[in-house]
Short mmCIF file of C-alpha atoms in Angstrom, two decimals:
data_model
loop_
_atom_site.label_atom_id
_atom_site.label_comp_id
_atom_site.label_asym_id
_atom_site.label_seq_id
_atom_site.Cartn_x
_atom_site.Cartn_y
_atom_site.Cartn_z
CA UNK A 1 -6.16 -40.51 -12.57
CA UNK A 2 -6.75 -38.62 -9.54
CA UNK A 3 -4.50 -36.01 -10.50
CA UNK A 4 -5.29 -35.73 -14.08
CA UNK A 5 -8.99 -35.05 -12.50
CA UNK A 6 -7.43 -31.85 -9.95
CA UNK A 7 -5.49 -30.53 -13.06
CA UNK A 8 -9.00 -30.78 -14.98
CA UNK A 9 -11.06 -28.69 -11.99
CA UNK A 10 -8.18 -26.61 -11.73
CA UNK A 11 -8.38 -25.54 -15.14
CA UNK A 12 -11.89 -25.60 -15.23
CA UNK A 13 -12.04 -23.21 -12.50
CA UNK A 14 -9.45 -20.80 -13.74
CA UNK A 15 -11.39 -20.52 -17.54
CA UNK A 16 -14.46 -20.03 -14.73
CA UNK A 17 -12.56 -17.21 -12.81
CA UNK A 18 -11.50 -15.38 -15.70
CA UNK A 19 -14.57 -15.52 -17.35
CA UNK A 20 -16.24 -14.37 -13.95
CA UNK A 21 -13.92 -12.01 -13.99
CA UNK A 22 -14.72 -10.63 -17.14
CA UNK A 23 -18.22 -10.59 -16.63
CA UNK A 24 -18.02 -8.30 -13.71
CA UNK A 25 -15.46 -5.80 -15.92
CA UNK A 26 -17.96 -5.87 -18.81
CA UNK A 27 -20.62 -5.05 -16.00
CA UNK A 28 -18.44 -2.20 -14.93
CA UNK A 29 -17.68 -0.78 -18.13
CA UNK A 30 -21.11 0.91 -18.04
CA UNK A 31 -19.94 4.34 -20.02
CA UNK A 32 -16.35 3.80 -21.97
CA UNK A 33 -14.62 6.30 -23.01
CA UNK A 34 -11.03 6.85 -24.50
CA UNK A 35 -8.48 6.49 -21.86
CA UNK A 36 -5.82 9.47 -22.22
CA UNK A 37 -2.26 9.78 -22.48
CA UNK A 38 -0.12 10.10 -19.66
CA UNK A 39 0.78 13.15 -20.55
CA UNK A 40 -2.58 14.82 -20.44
CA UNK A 41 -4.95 15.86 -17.12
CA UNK A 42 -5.14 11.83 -16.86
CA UNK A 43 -9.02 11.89 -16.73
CA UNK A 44 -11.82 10.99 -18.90
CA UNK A 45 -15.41 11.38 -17.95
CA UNK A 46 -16.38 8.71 -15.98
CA UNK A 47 -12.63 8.39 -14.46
CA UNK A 48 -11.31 5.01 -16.91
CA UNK A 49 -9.73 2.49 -13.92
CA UNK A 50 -6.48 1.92 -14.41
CA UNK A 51 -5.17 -1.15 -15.63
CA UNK A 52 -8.47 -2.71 -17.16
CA UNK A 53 -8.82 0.00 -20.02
CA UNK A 54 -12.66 -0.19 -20.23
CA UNK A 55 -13.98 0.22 -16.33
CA UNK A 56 -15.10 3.52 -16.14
CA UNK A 57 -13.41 4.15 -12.82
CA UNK A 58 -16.29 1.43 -11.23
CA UNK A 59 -19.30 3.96 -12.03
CA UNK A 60 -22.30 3.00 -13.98
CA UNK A 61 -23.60 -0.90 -13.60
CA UNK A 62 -25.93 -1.75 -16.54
CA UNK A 63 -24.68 -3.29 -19.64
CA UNK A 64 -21.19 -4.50 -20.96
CA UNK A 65 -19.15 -2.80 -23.91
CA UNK A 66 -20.44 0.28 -24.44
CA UNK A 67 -23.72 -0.12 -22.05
CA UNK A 68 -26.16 2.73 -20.70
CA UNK A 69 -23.43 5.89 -21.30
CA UNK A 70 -25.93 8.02 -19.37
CA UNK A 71 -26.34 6.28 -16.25
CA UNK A 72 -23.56 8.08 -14.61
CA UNK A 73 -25.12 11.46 -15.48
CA UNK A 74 -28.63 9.93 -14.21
CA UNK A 75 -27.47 8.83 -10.72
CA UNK A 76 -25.06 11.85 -10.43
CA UNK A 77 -28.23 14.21 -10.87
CA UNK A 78 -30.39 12.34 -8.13
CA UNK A 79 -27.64 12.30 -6.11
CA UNK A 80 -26.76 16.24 -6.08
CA UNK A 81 -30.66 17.06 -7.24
CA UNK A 82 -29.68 18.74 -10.12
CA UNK A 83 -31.05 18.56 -13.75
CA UNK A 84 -29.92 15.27 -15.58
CA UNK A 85 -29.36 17.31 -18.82
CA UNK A 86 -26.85 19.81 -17.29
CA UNK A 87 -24.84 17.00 -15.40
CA UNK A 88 -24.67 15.26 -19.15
CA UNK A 89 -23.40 18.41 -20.95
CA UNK A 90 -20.76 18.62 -18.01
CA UNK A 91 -19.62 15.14 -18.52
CA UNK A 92 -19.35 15.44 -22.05
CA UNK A 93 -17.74 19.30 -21.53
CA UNK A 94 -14.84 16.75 -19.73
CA UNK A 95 -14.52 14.11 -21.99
CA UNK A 96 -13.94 16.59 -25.13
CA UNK A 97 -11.32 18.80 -22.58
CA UNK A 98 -9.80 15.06 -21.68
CA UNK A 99 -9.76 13.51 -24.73
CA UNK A 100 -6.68 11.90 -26.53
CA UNK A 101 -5.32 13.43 -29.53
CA UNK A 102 -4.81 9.54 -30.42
CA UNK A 103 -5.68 6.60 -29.09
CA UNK A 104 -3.23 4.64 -27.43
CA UNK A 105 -1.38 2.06 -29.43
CA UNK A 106 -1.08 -1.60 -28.91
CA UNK A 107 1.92 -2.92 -26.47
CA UNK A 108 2.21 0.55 -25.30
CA UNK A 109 3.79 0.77 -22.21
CA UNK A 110 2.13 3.99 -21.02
CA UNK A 111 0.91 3.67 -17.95
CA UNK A 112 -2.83 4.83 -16.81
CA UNK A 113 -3.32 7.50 -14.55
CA UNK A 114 -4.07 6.94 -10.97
CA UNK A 115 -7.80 6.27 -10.65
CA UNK A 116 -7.68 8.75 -7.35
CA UNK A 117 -6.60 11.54 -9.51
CA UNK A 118 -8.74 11.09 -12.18
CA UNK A 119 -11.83 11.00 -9.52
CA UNK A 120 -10.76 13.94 -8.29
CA UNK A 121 -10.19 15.76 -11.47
CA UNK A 122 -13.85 14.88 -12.71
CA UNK A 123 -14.92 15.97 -9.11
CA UNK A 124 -13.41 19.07 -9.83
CA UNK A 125 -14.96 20.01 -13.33
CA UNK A 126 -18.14 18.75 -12.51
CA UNK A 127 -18.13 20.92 -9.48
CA UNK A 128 -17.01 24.00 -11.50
CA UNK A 129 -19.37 23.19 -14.19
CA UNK A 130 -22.59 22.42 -12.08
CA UNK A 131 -22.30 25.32 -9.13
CA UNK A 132 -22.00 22.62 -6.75
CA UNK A 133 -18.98 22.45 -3.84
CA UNK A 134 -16.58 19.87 -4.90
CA UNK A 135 -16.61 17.43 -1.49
CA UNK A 136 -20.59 17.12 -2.50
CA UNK A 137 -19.80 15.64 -5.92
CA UNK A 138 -17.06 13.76 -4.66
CA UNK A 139 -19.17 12.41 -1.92
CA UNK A 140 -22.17 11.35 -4.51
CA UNK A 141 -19.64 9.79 -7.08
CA UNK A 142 -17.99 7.95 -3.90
CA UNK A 143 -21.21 6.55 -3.32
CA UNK A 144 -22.46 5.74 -6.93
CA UNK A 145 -18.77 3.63 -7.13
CA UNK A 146 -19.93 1.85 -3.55
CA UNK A 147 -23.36 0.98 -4.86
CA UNK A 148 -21.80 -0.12 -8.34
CA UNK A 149 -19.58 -2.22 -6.31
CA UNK A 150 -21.91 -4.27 -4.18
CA UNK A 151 -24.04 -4.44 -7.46
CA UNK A 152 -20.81 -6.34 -9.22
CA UNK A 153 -20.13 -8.48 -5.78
CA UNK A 154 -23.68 -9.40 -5.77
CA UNK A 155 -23.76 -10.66 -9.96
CA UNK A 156 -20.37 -12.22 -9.23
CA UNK A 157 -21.87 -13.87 -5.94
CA UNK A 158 -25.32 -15.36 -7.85
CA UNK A 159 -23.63 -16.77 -10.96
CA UNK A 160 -20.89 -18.55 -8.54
CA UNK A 161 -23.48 -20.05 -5.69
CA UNK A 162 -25.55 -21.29 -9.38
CA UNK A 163 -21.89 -22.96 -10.53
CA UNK A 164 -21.88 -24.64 -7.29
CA UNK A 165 -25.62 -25.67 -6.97
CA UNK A 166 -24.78 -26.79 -10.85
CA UNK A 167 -21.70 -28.54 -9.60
CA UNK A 168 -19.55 -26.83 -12.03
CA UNK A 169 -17.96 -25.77 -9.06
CA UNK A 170 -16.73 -27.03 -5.19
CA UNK A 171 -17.56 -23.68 -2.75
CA UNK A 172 -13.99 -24.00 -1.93
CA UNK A 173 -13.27 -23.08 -5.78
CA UNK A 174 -16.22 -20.55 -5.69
CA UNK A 175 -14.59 -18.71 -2.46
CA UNK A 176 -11.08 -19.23 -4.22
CA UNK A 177 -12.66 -16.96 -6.87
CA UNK A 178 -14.47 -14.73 -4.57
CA UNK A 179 -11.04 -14.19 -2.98
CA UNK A 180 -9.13 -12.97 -6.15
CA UNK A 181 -11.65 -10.80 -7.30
CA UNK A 182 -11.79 -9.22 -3.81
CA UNK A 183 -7.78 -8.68 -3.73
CA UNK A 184 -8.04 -7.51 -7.47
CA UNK A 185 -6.06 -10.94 -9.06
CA UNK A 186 -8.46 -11.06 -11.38
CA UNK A 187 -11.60 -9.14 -12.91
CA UNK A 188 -12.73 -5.48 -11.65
CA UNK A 189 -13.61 -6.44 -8.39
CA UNK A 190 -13.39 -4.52 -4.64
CA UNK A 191 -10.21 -2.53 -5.56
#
């Protein structure tokens, strides 16, 4: 009895975990775009993370599938105090250079470019595009990935101390949870 009860929790908390963990990717898929082939630049506007196939390389924070697309160009234009309009047409200038001829097809085993690279090629154009030295934009998406971040650790923190308060959850479970995100097992978490 006992054990069919841990196999029960155990399962329970794994559905829990990836369900956590696909609340905090749908968080971070604030502006998808089409991820491109390997043989291209291996960037798309908002930098697609590697792996997950809808994270826009951690940047933006409202909204799941297909949430606020211009939030990246919003905090990018506070950030480098430079007319939200203009930092838009760049980002879109980069997704139309970057896009796909086709979009990639299912069980592909093409690999996604490294999220690094793509940061740095966005960094680039948007530098280029704007008038504004590279390391600046780098350092203001650097940040806006930071503060998207702790935004995601924070949801993922709240709905997990509620499962526990709810007893859905032990806090050993909850930190279990806490941990994989953290060491990227599971969901978009602090990778």
């Amino acid at each position: 009895m006992a054990s069919t009860k841990r196999i029960t929790l155990g399962v329970a908390a794994g559905a829990l975990a990836l369900g956590a963990g696909l609340g905090v990717t749908g968080v971070a898929s604030a502006a998808t775009t089409p991820s491109p082939s390997a043989t291209e630049s291996g960037t798309t506007a908002e930098g697609t993370a590697p792996g997950d196939g809808t994270a826009p390389g951690g940047f933006g924070r409202h909204g799941g599938h297909g949430g606020d697309r211009g939030q990246l160009a919003a905090d990018l234009a506070s950030k480098l105090g430079v007319d939200e309009a203009k930092v838009t047409e760049a980002i879109q200038a980069f997704r139309e250079a970057n896009k796909p001829s086709a979009p990639p097809t299912e069980g592909s085993t093409e690999t996604r470019p490294d999220r690094t690279a793509m940061d740095a090629a966005l960094a680039k154009s948007l530098a280029e595009k704007l008038g504004i030295e590279e390391a600046k934009v780098t350092a203001a998406l650097a940040e806006i990935r930071s503060e998207a971040q702790a935004e995601r650790a924070a949801a993922l923190k709240s709905r997990l101390d509620k499962a526990v308060s709810e007893g859905t959850l032990t806090q050993a479970e909850a930190d279990a949870v806490t941990k994989a995100v953290e060491k990227g097992v599971i969901g978009g978490g602090g990778r």
